[in-house]
mmCIF file of C-alpha atoms and ligand atoms in Angstrom:
data_model
loop_
_atom_site.group_PDB
_atom_site.id
_atom_site.type_symbol
_atom_site.label_atom_id
_atom_site.label_comp_id
_atom_site.label_asym_id
_atom_site.label_seq_id
_atom_site.Cartn_x
_atom_site.Cartn_y
_atom_site.Cartn_z
ATOM 1 C CA MET A 1 11.206 24.544 9.609
ATOM 2 C CA PRO A 2 10.170 21.263 7.922
ATOM 3 C CA SER A 3 9.933 18.260 10.263
ATOM 4 C CA ASN A 4 12.235 15.296 9.967
ATOM 5 C CA ASN A 5 9.417 13.319 8.300
ATOM 6 C CA SER A 6 8.948 16.029 5.661
ATOM 7 C CA LEU A 7 12.651 15.879 4.873
ATOM 8 C CA ILE A 8 12.580 12.069 4.651
ATOM 9 C CA ARG A 9 9.515 12.236 2.370
ATOM 10 C CA HIS A 10 11.201 14.737 0.077
ATOM 11 C CA ARG A 11 14.484 12.817 -0.091
ATOM 12 C CA ASN A 12 12.938 9.376 -0.617
ATOM 13 C CA ARG A 13 10.536 10.564 -3.306
ATOM 14 C CA GLN A 14 13.485 12.076 -5.169
ATOM 15 C CA ARG A 15 15.460 8.852 -4.787
ATOM 16 C CA ARG A 16 12.804 6.551 -6.146
ATOM 17 C CA LYS A 17 11.996 8.907 -9.019
ATOM 18 C CA GLN A 18 15.650 8.727 -10.064
ATOM 19 C CA LEU A 19 15.495 4.955 -10.664
ATOM 20 C CA THR A 20 15.747 4.118 -14.370
ATOM 21 C CA ALA A 21 12.938 2.350 -16.220
ATOM 22 C CA LEU A 22 15.090 -0.796 -16.268
ATOM 23 C CA GLN A 23 15.722 -0.659 -12.501
ATOM 24 C CA GLN A 24 11.997 -0.094 -11.915
ATOM 25 C CA SER A 25 11.015 -3.095 -14.011
ATOM 26 C CA ASN A 26 13.684 -5.328 -12.437
ATOM 27 C CA HIS A 27 12.561 -4.328 -8.933
ATOM 28 C CA ALA A 28 8.904 -4.909 -9.808
ATOM 29 C CA ALA A 29 9.622 -8.366 -11.270
ATOM 30 C CA THR A 30 11.652 -9.537 -8.242
ATOM 31 C CA LEU A 31 9.113 -8.109 -5.825
ATOM 32 C CA GLY A 32 6.300 -9.884 -7.676
ATOM 33 C CA THR A 33 8.017 -13.268 -7.442
ATOM 34 C CA GLN A 34 8.706 -12.829 -3.716
ATOM 35 C CA VAL A 35 5.247 -11.621 -2.721
ATOM 36 C CA CYS A 36 3.379 -14.285 -4.719
ATOM 37 C CA ARG A 37 5.269 -17.016 -2.811
ATOM 38 C CA GLN A 38 4.138 -15.783 0.590
ATOM 39 C CA THR A 39 1.516 -17.731 2.511
ATOM 40 C CA ALA A 40 -0.183 -14.415 3.279
ATOM 41 C CA PHE A 41 -0.707 -13.964 -0.470
ATOM 42 C CA LEU A 42 -1.570 -17.559 -1.340
ATOM 43 C CA ARG A 43 -4.221 -17.913 1.334
ATOM 44 C CA SER A 44 -5.878 -14.532 0.655
ATOM 45 C CA ASN A 45 -8.884 -14.130 -1.609
ATOM 46 C CA ARG A 46 -9.606 -10.407 -1.329
ATOM 47 C CA ILE A 47 -6.449 -8.450 -2.032
ATOM 48 C CA ALA A 48 -6.086 -4.656 -2.221
ATOM 49 C CA CYS A 49 -3.358 -3.236 -4.380
ATOM 50 C CA TYR A 50 -2.526 0.173 -5.912
ATOM 51 C CA LEU A 51 -1.533 1.626 -9.272
ATOM 52 C CA ALA A 52 2.114 2.724 -9.077
ATOM 53 C CA ASN A 53 2.675 6.470 -9.180
ATOM 54 C CA ASP A 54 5.526 8.853 -8.291
ATOM 55 C CA GLY A 55 8.237 6.175 -8.641
ATOM 56 C CA GLU A 56 6.491 3.668 -6.348
ATOM 57 C CA ILE A 57 7.440 0.030 -6.836
ATOM 58 C CA ASP A 58 4.959 -1.472 -9.287
ATOM 59 C CA PRO A 59 2.738 -4.325 -8.031
ATOM 60 C CA GLU A 60 1.449 -5.114 -11.543
ATOM 61 C CA ASP A 61 2.862 -8.683 -11.590
ATOM 62 C CA ILE A 62 1.183 -9.413 -8.261
ATOM 63 C CA VAL A 63 -2.139 -8.222 -9.668
ATOM 64 C CA LYS A 64 -1.765 -10.428 -12.754
ATOM 65 C CA THR A 65 -0.894 -13.480 -10.642
ATOM 66 C CA ALA A 66 -3.841 -12.804 -8.347
ATOM 67 C CA TRP A 67 -6.199 -12.624 -11.336
ATOM 68 C CA LYS A 68 -4.779 -15.895 -12.696
ATOM 69 C CA LEU A 69 -5.428 -17.541 -9.334
ATOM 70 C CA ARG A 70 -8.991 -16.158 -9.448
ATOM 71 C CA LYS A 71 -8.523 -13.939 -6.441
ATOM 72 C CA GLN A 72 -10.508 -10.702 -6.224
ATOM 73 C CA VAL A 73 -8.280 -7.642 -6.574
ATOM 74 C CA TYR A 74 -9.345 -4.227 -5.260
ATOM 75 C CA LEU A 75 -8.016 -0.699 -5.715
ATOM 76 C CA PRO A 76 -8.414 2.133 -3.205
ATOM 77 C CA VAL A 77 -11.105 4.700 -3.941
ATOM 78 C CA LEU A 78 -11.505 8.007 -2.132
ATOM 79 C CA SER A 79 -14.772 8.497 -0.364
ATOM 80 C CA PRO A 80 -16.302 11.793 -1.544
ATOM 81 C CA PHE A 81 -17.584 12.529 1.980
ATOM 82 C CA GLN A 82 -14.855 11.221 4.309
ATOM 83 C CA SER A 83 -11.069 11.389 4.125
ATOM 84 C CA LYS A 84 -10.769 7.641 4.054
ATOM 85 C CA LEU A 85 -10.425 4.850 1.555
ATOM 86 C CA TYR A 86 -12.860 2.252 0.356
ATOM 87 C CA PHE A 87 -11.843 -0.549 -2.006
ATOM 88 C CA ALA A 88 -13.384 -1.151 -5.430
ATOM 89 C CA PRO A 89 -13.170 -4.434 -7.377
ATOM 90 C CA TYR A 90 -10.581 -4.195 -10.141
ATOM 91 C CA SER A 91 -10.529 -6.384 -13.253
ATOM 92 C CA ALA A 92 -8.454 -6.282 -16.451
ATOM 93 C CA GLY A 93 -9.466 -3.612 -18.964
ATOM 94 C CA MET A 94 -12.252 -2.132 -16.841
ATOM 95 C CA ASP A 95 -13.351 1.520 -17.150
ATOM 96 C CA MET A 96 -11.465 3.881 -14.849
ATOM 97 C CA THR A 97 -12.111 7.424 -13.595
ATOM 98 C CA ILE A 98 -9.719 10.010 -12.125
ATOM 99 C CA ASN A 99 -10.141 11.158 -8.512
ATOM 100 C CA ARG A 100 -9.505 14.625 -7.028
ATOM 101 C CA PHE A 101 -5.780 13.839 -6.639
ATOM 102 C CA GLY A 102 -5.445 12.782 -10.296
ATOM 103 C CA ILE A 103 -5.221 9.067 -9.403
ATOM 104 C CA HIS A 104 -7.073 6.438 -11.444
ATOM 105 C CA GLU A 105 -9.846 4.503 -9.730
ATOM 106 C CA PRO A 106 -12.201 1.788 -11.020
ATOM 107 C CA ALA A 107 -15.373 3.373 -12.392
ATOM 108 C CA CYS A 108 -17.635 1.326 -10.189
ATOM 109 C CA ARG A 109 -20.733 2.154 -8.156
ATOM 110 C CA PRO A 110 -20.213 2.663 -4.382
ATOM 111 C CA LEU A 111 -22.588 -0.257 -3.874
ATOM 112 C CA HIS A 112 -19.682 -2.541 -4.827
ATOM 113 C CA TRP A 113 -17.085 -0.890 -2.603
ATOM 114 C CA ILE A 114 -15.848 -2.697 0.510
ATOM 115 C CA CYS A 115 -14.102 -1.498 3.697
ATOM 116 C CA ALA A 116 -10.527 -2.258 4.738
ATOM 117 C CA TRP A 117 -11.604 -4.800 7.369
ATOM 118 C CA GLN A 118 -13.333 -6.912 4.683
ATOM 119 C CA LEU A 119 -10.021 -7.540 2.896
ATOM 120 C CA ASP A 120 -7.674 -10.464 3.576
ATOM 121 C CA LEU A 121 -4.544 -8.710 2.382
ATOM 122 C CA MET A 122 -3.636 -5.091 1.734
ATOM 123 C CA LEU A 123 -0.544 -4.148 -0.274
ATOM 124 C CA LEU A 124 0.342 -0.563 0.590
ATOM 125 C CA PRO A 125 2.592 1.912 -1.181
ATOM 126 C CA LEU A 126 4.910 3.915 1.059
ATOM 127 C CA VAL A 127 7.556 6.627 0.981
ATOM 128 C CA ALA A 128 9.737 5.269 3.806
ATOM 129 C CA PHE A 129 9.793 2.240 6.109
ATOM 130 C CA ASP A 130 11.875 0.867 8.951
ATOM 131 C CA GLU A 131 12.412 -2.754 9.955
ATOM 132 C CA ASN A 132 9.941 -2.432 12.841
ATOM 133 C CA GLY A 133 7.096 -2.023 10.353
ATOM 134 C CA ASN A 134 6.769 1.726 10.725
ATOM 135 C CA ARG A 135 5.508 3.371 7.557
ATOM 136 C CA LEU A 136 5.619 6.892 6.188
ATOM 137 C CA GLY A 137 3.151 7.550 3.360
ATOM 138 C CA MET A 138 2.637 10.605 1.172
ATOM 139 C CA GLY A 139 1.282 12.562 4.145
ATOM 140 C CA GLY A 140 -2.484 12.465 3.573
ATOM 141 C CA GLY A 141 -3.261 10.070 6.407
ATOM 142 C CA PHE A 142 -5.702 8.161 4.170
ATOM 143 C CA TYR A 143 -4.392 4.675 4.924
ATOM 144 C CA ASP A 144 -4.037 5.515 8.619
ATOM 145 C CA ARG A 145 -7.624 6.772 8.817
ATOM 146 C CA SER A 146 -8.961 3.744 6.946
ATOM 147 C CA LEU A 147 -7.118 1.358 9.284
ATOM 148 C CA ALA A 148 -7.681 3.295 12.518
ATOM 149 C CA TYR A 149 -9.963 0.475 13.808
ATOM 150 C CA ARG A 150 -6.859 -1.712 14.207
ATOM 151 C CA ARG A 151 -5.687 0.376 17.172
ATOM 152 C CA SER A 152 -8.648 -0.681 19.283
ATOM 153 C CA ARG A 153 -9.376 -4.184 18.010
ATOM 154 C CA THR A 154 -7.476 -7.370 18.628
ATOM 155 C CA HIS A 155 -8.929 -8.742 15.375
ATOM 156 C CA SER A 156 -6.457 -7.476 12.826
ATOM 157 C CA LYS A 157 -7.624 -8.156 9.280
ATOM 158 C CA PRO A 158 -6.270 -7.532 6.718
ATOM 159 C CA THR A 159 -2.590 -8.506 6.732
ATOM 160 C CA LEU A 160 -0.695 -5.335 5.812
ATOM 161 C CA ILE A 161 2.293 -5.648 3.496
ATOM 162 C CA GLY A 162 4.159 -2.455 2.582
ATOM 163 C CA LEU A 163 5.803 -2.595 -0.858
ATOM 164 C CA ALA A 164 8.967 -0.583 -1.416
ATOM 165 C CA HIS A 165 12.286 -0.222 -3.119
ATOM 166 C CA GLU A 166 15.046 -1.138 -0.662
ATOM 167 C CA LEU A 167 16.394 2.432 -0.987
ATOM 168 C CA GLN A 168 13.297 3.652 0.896
ATOM 169 C CA ARG A 169 14.506 2.025 4.138
ATOM 170 C CA GLU A 170 15.292 4.251 7.134
ATOM 171 C CA ASP A 171 17.082 3.139 10.312
ATOM 172 C CA GLU A 172 14.258 4.289 12.559
ATOM 173 C CA LEU A 173 11.175 6.352 11.763
ATOM 174 C CA THR A 174 9.510 8.551 14.377
ATOM 175 C CA MET A 175 5.846 7.630 14.450
ATOM 176 C CA ASN A 176 2.694 9.366 15.675
ATOM 177 C CA SER A 177 -0.195 7.944 17.707
ATOM 178 C CA TRP A 178 -2.414 7.600 14.594
ATOM 179 C CA ASP A 179 0.126 5.711 12.471
ATOM 180 C CA ILE A 180 -0.796 2.069 11.768
ATOM 181 C CA PRO A 181 2.261 -0.206 11.537
ATOM 182 C CA LEU A 182 2.775 -2.888 8.899
ATOM 183 C CA ASP A 183 2.836 -6.675 9.410
ATOM 184 C CA MET A 184 5.378 -7.210 6.643
ATOM 185 C CA ILE A 185 7.485 -5.225 4.197
ATOM 186 C CA ALA A 186 8.532 -6.556 0.798
ATOM 187 C CA THR A 187 11.263 -5.017 -1.335
ATOM 188 C CA GLU A 188 13.145 -6.233 -4.407
ATOM 189 C CA GLN A 189 15.730 -7.700 -1.995
ATOM 190 C CA ARG A 190 13.787 -9.332 0.831
ATOM 191 C CA VAL A 191 10.626 -9.866 2.802
ATOM 192 C CA ILE A 192 10.645 -8.557 6.373
ATOM 193 C CA ARG A 193 8.221 -9.900 8.969
ATOM 194 C CA THR A 194 7.743 -7.415 11.775
ATOM 195 C CA SER A 195 6.980 -8.415 15.345
ATOM 196 C CA ARG A 196 3.338 -7.153 15.169
HETATM 197 N N1 LIG B 201 -7.184 8.010 12.476
HETATM 198 C C1 LIG B 201 -7.055 9.308 12.150
HETATM 199 N N2 LIG B 201 -8.017 10.197 12.489
HETATM 200 C C2 LIG B 201 -7.894 11.495 12.175
HETATM 201 N N3 LIG B 201 -6.837 12.024 11.513
HETATM 202 C C3 LIG B 201 -5.860 11.198 11.157
HETATM 203 C C4 LIG B 201 -5.906 9.791 11.447
HETATM 204 N N4 LIG B 201 -4.802 9.231 10.941
HETATM 205 C C5 LIG B 201 -4.077 10.226 10.373
HETATM 206 N N5 LIG B 201 -4.709 11.403 10.504
HETATM 207 C C6 LIG B 201 -4.213 12.721 10.059
HETATM 208 O O1 LIG B 201 -3.651 12.593 8.761
HETATM 209 C C7 LIG B 201 -2.539 13.470 8.655
HETATM 210 C C8 LIG B 201 -1.433 12.790 7.879
HETATM 211 O O2 LIG B 201 -1.016 11.619 8.554
HETATM 212 P P1 LIG B 201 0.425 10.969 8.242
HETATM 213 O O3 LIG B 201 1.454 12.040 8.222
HETATM 214 O O4 LIG B 201 0.625 9.822 9.155
HETATM 215 O O5 LIG B 201 0.196 10.490 6.732
HETATM 216 P P2 LIG B 201 0.780 9.206 5.983
HETATM 217 O O6 LIG B 201 0.842 8.006 6.861
HETATM 218 O O7 LIG B 201 2.037 9.623 5.355
HETATM 219 O O8 LIG B 201 -0.339 9.050 4.887
HETATM 220 P P3 LIG B 201 -1.160 7.781 4.383
HETATM 221 O O9 LIG B 201 -1.786 7.107 5.562
HETATM 222 O O10 LIG B 201 -2.190 8.341 3.437
HETATM 223 O O11 LIG B 201 -0.180 6.921 3.688
HETATM 224 C C9 LIG B 201 -2.111 13.846 10.070
HETATM 225 O O12 LIG B 201 -2.163 15.242 10.178
HETATM 226 C C10 LIG B 201 -3.107 13.183 10.977
HETATM 227 O O13 LIG B 201 -3.608 14.083 11.920
HETATM 228 MG MG1 LIG B 202 1.000 7.805 8.828
#
């Protein structure tokens, strides 16, 4: 029988995929305005983002603002040898490749990749969130593995902001020992600061 988290993943992915193109672009625009006003954004220089996929809320406006402010934007890249993420510098119009999950990544030599702890701010996609900062992703554990060091360190770079449509909110998610909670969640309606 599928677990509760599998059911939530299935339901929330369906929900966000049913948003119209107009709703998606309205949500993305409002989210962009809200996130770019946050101190956590303004004071960060190295910012990881993602390319929206599967109905995820689109951080494109945040990326454009970050470029204008001369911040360095990064996109996640899959390590070929480990099931974790590194982060490759991303600039407008650069060459991209497609990884083993069909997701675009900057075509950039591993020499230029950085690790999660070298970022100031990470904007994460998610499938479901709750107001305590608990996050359910697509189920690969890639973000959790890449941030696992945060469980044992008091030093907690980068700031983690989950980006979502408000309709992805759950009352309370059941989390596992390996799940890394978020510092903030931003939706098209509000910015939530968790107690982390
Ligand atoms: N730090 C870790 N070390 C080893 N395995 C891990 C770690 N974190 C997560 N995993 C494994 O990854 C699998 C998926 O984790 P989970 O269901 O939390 O994914 P998710 O949070 O939805 O995905 P993602 O982190 O990519 O957004 C689990 O089976 C778990 O055992
Ligand atoms: Mg997880």
